[in-house]
Coordinates of C-alpha atoms in Angstrom, one line a residue:
X1 CA 81.9 25.0 13.0
X2 CA 82.2 21.3 14.2
X3 CA 80.5 18.2 12.8
X4 CA 80.7 14.5 13.4
X5 CA 81.4 14.0 9.7
X6 CA 81.8 16.2 6.6
X7 CA 81.2 14.8 3.1
X8 CA 82.8 16.7 0.2
X9 CA 80.7 16.3 -3.0
X10 CA 77.0 16.3 -3.7
X11 CA 76.8 13.6 -6.3
X12 CA 75.7 10.0 -5.9
X13 CA 78.7 8.9 -3.8
X14 CA 78.5 11.9 -1.5
X15 CA 74.8 11.5 -1.0
X16 CA 75.1 7.8 -0.3
X17 CA 77.7 8.4 2.4
X18 CA 75.9 11.4 3.9
X19 CA 72.6 9.5 4.1
X20 CA 74.0 6.6 5.9
X21 CA 75.8 8.8 8.4
X22 CA 72.7 10.9 9.0
X23 CA 70.5 7.9 9.4
X24 CA 72.8 6.7 12.1
X25 CA 72.3 10.0 14.0
X26 CA 75.6 11.7 13.1
X27 CA 75.7 15.5 12.8
X28 CA 76.6 15.5 9.1
X29 CA 77.6 18.3 6.7
X30 CA 77.6 17.8 2.9
X31 CA 79.5 20.4 1.0
X32 CA 78.6 20.6 -2.7
X33 CA 80.4 22.8 -5.2
X34 CA 77.3 23.2 -7.5
X35 CA 75.8 20.9 -10.1
X36 CA 76.9 17.3 -9.8
X37 CA 77.2 14.7 -12.5
X38 CA 73.6 13.6 -11.7
X39 CA 72.4 16.7 -13.6
X40 CA 73.8 15.0 -16.7
X41 CA 72.8 11.4 -15.7
X42 CA 70.0 9.1 -16.9
X43 CA 69.0 8.5 -13.3
X44 CA 69.7 4.8 -13.7
X45 CA 72.2 2.9 -11.6
X46 CA 74.7 0.6 -13.3
X47 CA 76.1 -2.3 -11.3
X48 CA 78.2 -4.3 -13.8
X49 CA 77.9 -5.1 -17.5
X50 CA 76.9 -8.7 -17.6
X51 CA 74.9 -11.1 -19.8
X52 CA 73.2 -12.7 -16.8
X53 CA 72.8 -11.6 -13.2
X54 CA 75.5 -9.0 -12.5
X55 CA 75.4 -10.0 -8.8
X56 CA 76.6 -13.5 -9.8
X57 CA 79.4 -12.1 -12.0
X58 CA 80.8 -9.8 -9.2
X59 CA 82.8 -12.4 -7.3
X60 CA 84.9 -13.5 -10.3
X61 CA 85.2 -9.8 -11.4
X62 CA 86.5 -8.8 -8.0
X63 CA 88.9 -11.8 -7.9
X64 CA 90.5 -10.6 -11.2
X65 CA 90.5 -6.9 -10.1
X66 CA 91.8 -6.9 -6.6
X67 CA 92.5 -3.1 -6.5
X68 CA 89.0 -2.3 -7.8
X69 CA 86.7 -0.3 -5.5
X70 CA 84.2 -3.1 -5.5
X71 CA 86.9 -5.4 -4.1
X72 CA 87.5 -3.1 -1.2
X73 CA 83.7 -2.9 -0.5
X74 CA 82.8 -6.6 -0.8
X75 CA 79.8 -8.3 -2.3
X76 CA 77.5 -8.1 0.7
X77 CA 78.1 -4.4 1.2
X78 CA 77.7 -3.7 -2.5
X79 CA 74.2 -5.3 -2.4
X80 CA 73.3 -3.7 0.9
X81 CA 74.2 -0.2 -0.5
X82 CA 71.9 -0.7 -3.5
X83 CA 69.1 -1.9 -1.2
X84 CA 69.6 1.2 0.9
X85 CA 69.4 3.5 -2.1
X86 CA 66.1 1.9 -3.2
X87 CA 64.7 2.4 0.3
X88 CA 65.9 6.0 0.6
X89 CA 64.5 7.0 -2.8
X90 CA 61.2 5.3 -2.0
X91 CA 60.9 7.4 1.2
X92 CA 60.8 10.4 -1.1
X93 CA 58.3 8.9 -3.6
X94 CA 60.9 7.9 -6.2
X95 CA 60.5 4.2 -7.0
X96 CA 63.5 2.4 -8.5
X97 CA 62.8 -0.9 -10.3
X98 CA 65.1 -3.8 -11.0
X99 CA 64.9 -7.4 -12.1
X100 CA 67.0 -10.5 -11.4
X101 CA 69.3 -9.5 -14.2
X102 CA 70.2 -6.2 -16.0
X103 CA 67.3 -4.6 -17.9
X104 CA 67.8 -2.3 -20.8
X105 CA 67.0 1.4 -20.7
X106 CA 66.1 3.4 -23.8
X107 CA 68.6 6.2 -24.5
X108 CA 67.7 9.5 -26.2
X109 CA 69.2 8.3 -29.5
X110 CA 67.3 5.0 -29.5
X111 CA 69.9 2.6 -28.3
X112 CA 69.5 0.3 -25.4
X113 CA 71.8 0.5 -22.3
X114 CA 72.1 -2.3 -19.8
X115 CA 71.5 -1.1 -16.2
X116 CA 70.6 -2.4 -12.8
X117 CA 68.2 0.1 -11.2
X118 CA 65.9 2.6 -13.0
X119 CA 63.1 5.0 -12.0
X120 CA 59.8 3.3 -12.8
X121 CA 58.8 6.1 -15.1
X122 CA 61.7 5.4 -17.5
X123 CA 61.2 3.6 -20.8
X124 CA 62.9 0.3 -20.2
X125 CA 62.9 -3.1 -22.0
X126 CA 62.3 -5.8 -19.5
X127 CA 61.7 -9.6 -20.0
X128 CA 58.2 -8.8 -21.1
X129 CA 57.6 -9.0 -24.9
X130 CA 58.1 -5.8 -26.8
X131 CA 54.9 -4.0 -27.7
X132 CA 53.4 -4.4 -31.2
X133 CA 53.5 -0.7 -31.7
X134 CA 55.5 2.0 -30.0
X135 CA 55.1 5.8 -30.5
X136 CA 58.1 8.0 -29.8
X137 CA 56.9 11.6 -29.5
X138 CA 58.4 15.0 -28.8
X139 CA 57.1 18.6 -28.4
X140 CA 57.1 20.8 -31.4
X141 CA 60.3 22.9 -31.3
X142 CA 62.1 20.9 -28.7
X143 CA 65.6 20.1 -29.9
X144 CA 67.0 17.8 -27.3
X145 CA 65.0 14.6 -28.3
X146 CA 64.7 13.6 -32.0
X147 CA 62.1 10.7 -32.4
X148 CA 63.0 9.9 -35.9
X149 CA 66.7 9.2 -35.0
X150 CA 65.6 7.2 -31.9
X151 CA 63.1 5.2 -33.9
X152 CA 65.6 4.4 -36.7
X153 CA 68.1 3.0 -34.1
X154 CA 65.4 1.2 -32.1
X155 CA 63.9 -0.5 -35.2
X156 CA 67.1 -2.4 -36.0
X157 CA 67.2 -4.0 -32.5
X158 CA 66.3 -7.7 -32.5
X159 CA 63.8 -7.3 -29.7
X160 CA 61.7 -4.9 -31.9
X161 CA 61.8 -7.0 -35.0
X162 CA 58.1 -7.4 -34.9
X163 CA 57.2 -4.0 -33.6
X164 CA 56.1 -0.9 -35.5
X165 CA 58.1 2.1 -34.3
X166 CA 56.2 5.3 -34.9
X167 CA 57.0 9.0 -34.3
X168 CA 54.8 12.0 -33.5
X169 CA 54.9 15.6 -32.5
X170 CA 52.9 17.3 -29.8
X171 CA 51.8 20.9 -30.5
X172 CA 51.1 23.1 -27.4
X173 CA 50.5 26.8 -28.3
X174 CA 51.4 27.7 -24.7
X175 CA 55.1 26.8 -25.5
X176 CA 55.2 29.7 -27.9
X177 CA 56.7 31.9 -25.2
X178 CA 60.0 30.1 -25.7
X179 CA 60.1 30.9 -29.4
X180 CA 61.7 34.3 -28.7
X181 CA 64.8 32.5 -27.5
X182 CA 65.2 28.9 -28.8
X183 CA 68.2 28.5 -26.5
X184 CA 65.9 28.5 -23.6
X185 CA 63.6 25.9 -25.0
X186 CA 65.1 23.1 -22.9
X187 CA 63.6 20.3 -20.8
X188 CA 63.8 22.3 -17.6
X189 CA 62.0 25.3 -19.2
X190 CA 59.1 23.1 -20.4
X191 CA 58.9 21.4 -17.0
X192 CA 58.8 24.7 -15.2
X193 CA 55.9 25.9 -17.3
X194 CA 53.9 22.7 -16.8
X195 CA 54.6 22.9 -13.0
X196 CA 53.3 26.5 -13.0
X197 CA 50.3 25.7 -15.1
X198 CA 49.1 22.2 -14.2
X199 CA 45.9 22.9 -16.2
X200 CA 48.0 22.3 -19.3
X201 CA 47.9 18.6 -18.6
X202 CA 44.4 18.4 -20.2
X203 CA 45.7 20.0 -23.4
X204 CA 48.7 17.7 -23.4
X205 CA 46.3 14.7 -23.0
X206 CA 44.2 15.8 -25.9
X207 CA 47.3 16.3 -28.0
X208 CA 48.5 12.8 -27.2
X209 CA 45.1 11.3 -28.1
X210 CA 45.1 13.2 -31.4
X211 CA 48.6 12.0 -32.2
X212 CA 47.6 8.4 -31.5
X213 CA 44.6 8.6 -33.8
X214 CA 46.7 10.2 -36.6
X215 CA 49.5 7.7 -36.4
X216 CA 47.5 5.2 -38.3
X217 CA 48.0 2.3 -35.9
X218 CA 44.7 1.7 -33.9
X219 CA 46.4 -0.6 -31.5
X220 CA 49.2 1.8 -30.5
X221 CA 48.9 2.4 -26.7
X222 CA 52.6 2.7 -25.7
X223 CA 54.0 6.2 -25.8
X224 CA 57.5 7.4 -25.0
X225 CA 58.0 11.2 -24.3
X226 CA 61.1 13.2 -23.4
X227 CA 61.6 13.7 -19.7
X228 CA 60.3 17.3 -19.6
X229 CA 56.9 17.1 -17.8
X230 CA 57.9 18.2 -14.3
X231 CA 61.0 19.3 -12.3
X232 CA 59.7 17.2 -9.4
X233 CA 58.4 13.7 -9.2
X234 CA 56.6 13.0 -12.4
X235 CA 54.8 9.7 -11.5
X236 CA 51.5 11.3 -10.6
X237 CA 51.5 13.4 -13.7
X238 CA 52.2 10.4 -16.0
X239 CA 49.5 8.5 -14.2
X240 CA 47.0 11.3 -14.9
X241 CA 47.9 11.4 -18.5
X242 CA 47.5 7.6 -18.8
X243 CA 44.1 7.8 -17.2
X244 CA 43.0 10.5 -19.7
X245 CA 44.5 8.9 -22.8
X246 CA 44.2 5.2 -22.1
X247 CA 47.8 4.8 -23.0
X248 CA 50.9 3.6 -21.2
X249 CA 53.3 6.6 -21.1
X250 CA 57.0 6.4 -20.1
X251 CA 59.8 8.9 -20.4
X252 CA 63.3 9.0 -21.8
X253 CA 66.2 11.1 -20.5
X254 CA 67.0 13.9 -22.9
X255 CA 70.3 15.4 -23.7
X256 CA 71.7 17.3 -20.7
X257 CA 70.5 18.7 -18.5
X258 CA 68.6 15.5 -17.5
X259 CA 65.5 16.0 -15.4
X260 CA 65.6 12.3 -14.4
X261 CA 69.0 12.6 -12.8
X262 CA 68.1 16.0 -11.3
X263 CA 65.0 14.4 -9.6
X264 CA 67.1 11.7 -8.1
X265 CA 69.6 14.2 -6.6
X266 CA 66.7 16.3 -5.2
X267 CA 65.0 13.3 -3.7
X268 CA 68.2 12.1 -2.0
X269 CA 68.9 15.7 -0.9
X270 CA 65.4 16.0 0.7
X271 CA 65.9 12.7 2.4
X272 CA 69.3 13.8 3.8
X273 CA 67.9 17.1 5.1
X274 CA 64.8 15.4 6.6
X275 CA 67.2 13.3 8.6
X276 CA 68.8 16.4 10.0
X277 CA 71.7 16.7 7.7
X278 CA 73.2 20.1 6.6
X279 CA 73.6 20.7 2.9
X280 CA 75.7 23.5 1.6
X281 CA 75.7 24.2 -2.1
X282 CA 78.1 26.4 -4.1
X283 CA 80.6 25.6 -1.4
X284 CA 83.8 24.5 -3.2
X285 CA 86.3 23.0 -0.8
X286 CA 89.8 24.3 -1.6
X287 CA 92.1 23.0 1.1
X288 CA 92.6 21.3 4.5
X289 CA 94.5 21.5 7.8
X290 CA 96.1 18.6 9.4
X291 CA 97.5 17.3 12.7
X292 CA 99.8 14.4 12.0
X293 CA 97.9 11.8 9.9
X294 CA 94.5 13.3 10.7
X295 CA 92.5 16.0 8.9
X296 CA 91.3 18.7 11.3
X297 CA 89.1 20.6 9.0
X298 CA 88.6 22.0 5.5
X299 CA 88.1 25.5 4.1
X300 CA 86.2 26.7 1.1
X301 CA 86.4 29.5 -1.4
X302 CA 84.9 31.7 1.2
X303 CA 88.3 31.9 2.9
X304 CA 90.7 29.7 4.9
X305 CA 89.8 31.7 8.1
X306 CA 86.5 29.7 8.2
X307 CA 87.4 26.1 9.1
X308 CA 84.8 23.4 8.8
X309 CA 85.9 20.9 11.4
X310 CA 84.8 17.2 11.9
X311 CA 86.0 13.9 13.3
X312 CA 85.8 12.2 9.9
X313 CA 85.7 13.3 6.3
X314 CA 84.6 11.6 3.0
X315 CA 86.1 12.8 -0.3
X316 CA 83.5 12.3 -3.0
X317 CA 84.4 15.3 -5.1
X318 CA 84.1 13.5 -8.5
X319 CA 86.5 13.1 -11.4
X320 CA 87.8 15.6 -14.0
X321 CA 84.2 16.7 -14.9
X322 CA 83.5 17.9 -11.4
X323 CA 87.1 19.2 -10.8
X324 CA 87.7 16.5 -8.2
X325 CA 90.8 15.7 -10.3
X326 CA 92.8 18.2 -12.2
X327 CA 94.9 17.4 -15.3
X328 CA 98.1 19.3 -15.8
X329 CA 101.1 19.0 -18.1
X330 CA 103.1 17.1 -15.4
X331 CA 100.2 14.7 -14.6
X332 CA 97.0 14.8 -12.6
X333 CA 96.5 15.9 -9.0
X334 CA 93.8 15.9 -6.4
X335 CA 93.5 19.6 -5.5
X336 CA 92.1 19.6 -1.9
X337 CA 94.3 17.2 0.0
X338 CA 97.1 16.6 -2.5
X339 CA 96.3 12.9 -2.2
X340 CA 98.3 10.2 -4.0
X341 CA 97.0 9.5 -7.4
X342 CA 97.3 6.8 -10.0
X343 CA 98.4 8.2 -13.4
X344 CA 100.8 7.6 -16.2
X345 CA 103.8 9.8 -16.7
X346 CA 103.6 9.7 -20.5
X347 CA 100.6 11.8 -21.6
X348 CA 100.4 10.1 -25.0
X349 CA 99.5 6.9 -23.2
X350 CA 96.5 8.5 -21.4
X351 CA 94.0 7.9 -24.2
X352 CA 93.4 5.5 -27.0
X353 CA 93.7 6.6 -30.6
X354 CA 90.1 6.1 -31.5
X355 CA 86.9 7.4 -29.7
X356 CA 85.7 4.0 -28.7
X357 CA 89.1 2.6 -27.7
X358 CA 90.0 1.9 -24.1
X359 CA 91.2 5.1 -22.5
X360 CA 93.6 4.6 -19.5
X361 CA 92.8 8.0 -18.0
X362 CA 89.4 6.6 -17.1
X363 CA 91.1 4.5 -14.4
X364 CA 93.1 7.4 -13.0
X365 CA 92.3 8.7 -9.5
X366 CA 93.0 8.8 -5.8
X367 CA 94.7 5.8 -4.2
X368 CA 93.2 4.3 -1.0
X369 CA 93.9 1.5 1.3
X370 CA 91.6 -1.5 1.7
X371 CA 89.4 0.5 4.0
X372 CA 89.0 3.3 1.5
X373 CA 91.2 5.6 3.5
X374 CA 92.9 8.2 1.2
X375 CA 96.7 7.8 0.8
X376 CA 98.9 10.9 1.1
X377 CA 102.6 10.5 0.8
X378 CA 102.2 6.7 0.7
X379 CA 100.3 6.6 4.0
X380 CA 96.6 6.6 4.8
X381 CA 95.1 9.7 6.4
X382 CA 93.3 8.2 9.4
X383 CA 90.0 10.0 9.1
X384 CA 89.7 10.7 5.4
X385 CA 87.8 8.2 3.1
X386 CA 87.4 8.2 -0.6
X387 CA 84.3 7.4 -2.6
X388 CA 83.0 7.6 -6.1
X389 CA 84.6 8.7 -9.4
X390 CA 87.5 10.4 -7.6
X391 CA 88.9 6.9 -6.9
X392 CA 91.4 5.0 -9.0
X393 CA 91.4 1.5 -10.4
X394 CA 88.1 1.3 -12.2
X395 CA 86.7 2.3 -15.6
X396 CA 83.0 3.1 -15.3
X397 CA 82.3 3.1 -19.1
X398 CA 84.1 -0.1 -20.0
X399 CA 82.8 -2.0 -16.9
X400 CA 79.3 -0.5 -16.8
X401 CA 79.9 0.2 -13.1
X402 CA 80.0 3.9 -12.6
X403 CA 77.0 4.7 -10.4
X404 CA 77.2 1.3 -8.7
X405 CA 80.7 2.1 -7.5
X406 CA 79.6 5.6 -6.4
X407 CA 76.7 4.1 -4.3
X408 CA 78.8 1.2 -2.9
X409 CA 81.9 3.2 -1.9
X410 CA 79.9 6.1 -0.4
X411 CA 77.9 3.7 1.7
X412 CA 81.0 1.7 2.7
X413 CA 83.0 4.8 3.6
X414 CA 80.2 5.8 5.9
X415 CA 80.2 2.3 7.3
X416 CA 83.9 2.5 8.2
X417 CA 83.3 5.8 10.0
X418 CA 80.4 4.4 12.0
X419 CA 82.3 1.3 12.9
X420 CA 85.0 3.4 14.6
X421 CA 82.1 4.7 16.7

């Protein structure tokens, strides 16, 4: 089974690489082992934590971090990759918004997180004044979003000093079917029910209107709901609710699984397949065959007698969470290619002593050369490129750069492949 390129990993980095390759006309295979980190993601894309325009901060950041993945991609390519992501999502009806500086996205616990791109349906704080009243609501019995907690945290934020933060609860008798097993009363279950029974939208609109009346704030027209109204694109459903209620309605990502992140993955997957790409899921890659410094092919858990061959490969298998990296007593390893990794020999030095300390293990990962070619035995494999959180030399939490690095390195790895022609 021969392809022009094979991408290993179905998260943001893998999809970014696969999309660029497929758009260029390459016969591309994406091999995903199952759920990616996007299933646990807010759906927003961080670029760099910065008080001003993160694009303006990137040159100095890269100059002081020469081994960072951003430094190997370059400013122009970083920005081009994010533009490409916006365009590809828009092709599938998923609009991502941004401003000239980071905006702040509301988290499920009521804090505000700086980010660069967000789906337009997300509750975000932009440069516009905060509303005079804001109603945070959930569905009765839903345990993955707690409006009272979110409201308490949001109320102490300076931008909401003159806002009244309210809470409410929506009661839909149709959700009683989940009461038999509360463990199934999750965002995906609610969304699945609403997708199967779109007529419930009228009941939901009436409940929102009742809640607004009972909140005691006549001017309250800004509503935030947990992201559980649809497994698919939710924009049309929110627009219909806004029309019926006269309110502005936005959503907030819930505790995992996150429908907002899942929608982004599905949108990019649809786009990739529409371009002729082949997407294999539950296909965990276990090893590879080589000829000199080139990878000939990879095999999955289905057996090493079935070799997936290609001219070029992209390793976007993720970090520890996705088993792209494995932690062992003697250190960490990359399990597919046995690539060179950055680590520390002393395990006690891997993590800080406190939860919010700097944790060195966040910067562990696969080493690459300046063209993102993966190193093995100190030398680059000629046709294997690394992308995303499997890479070394960056800390996505400390820097606020996680999904930005994934998009940029995936896009740039594909660029190197295409440049070889």
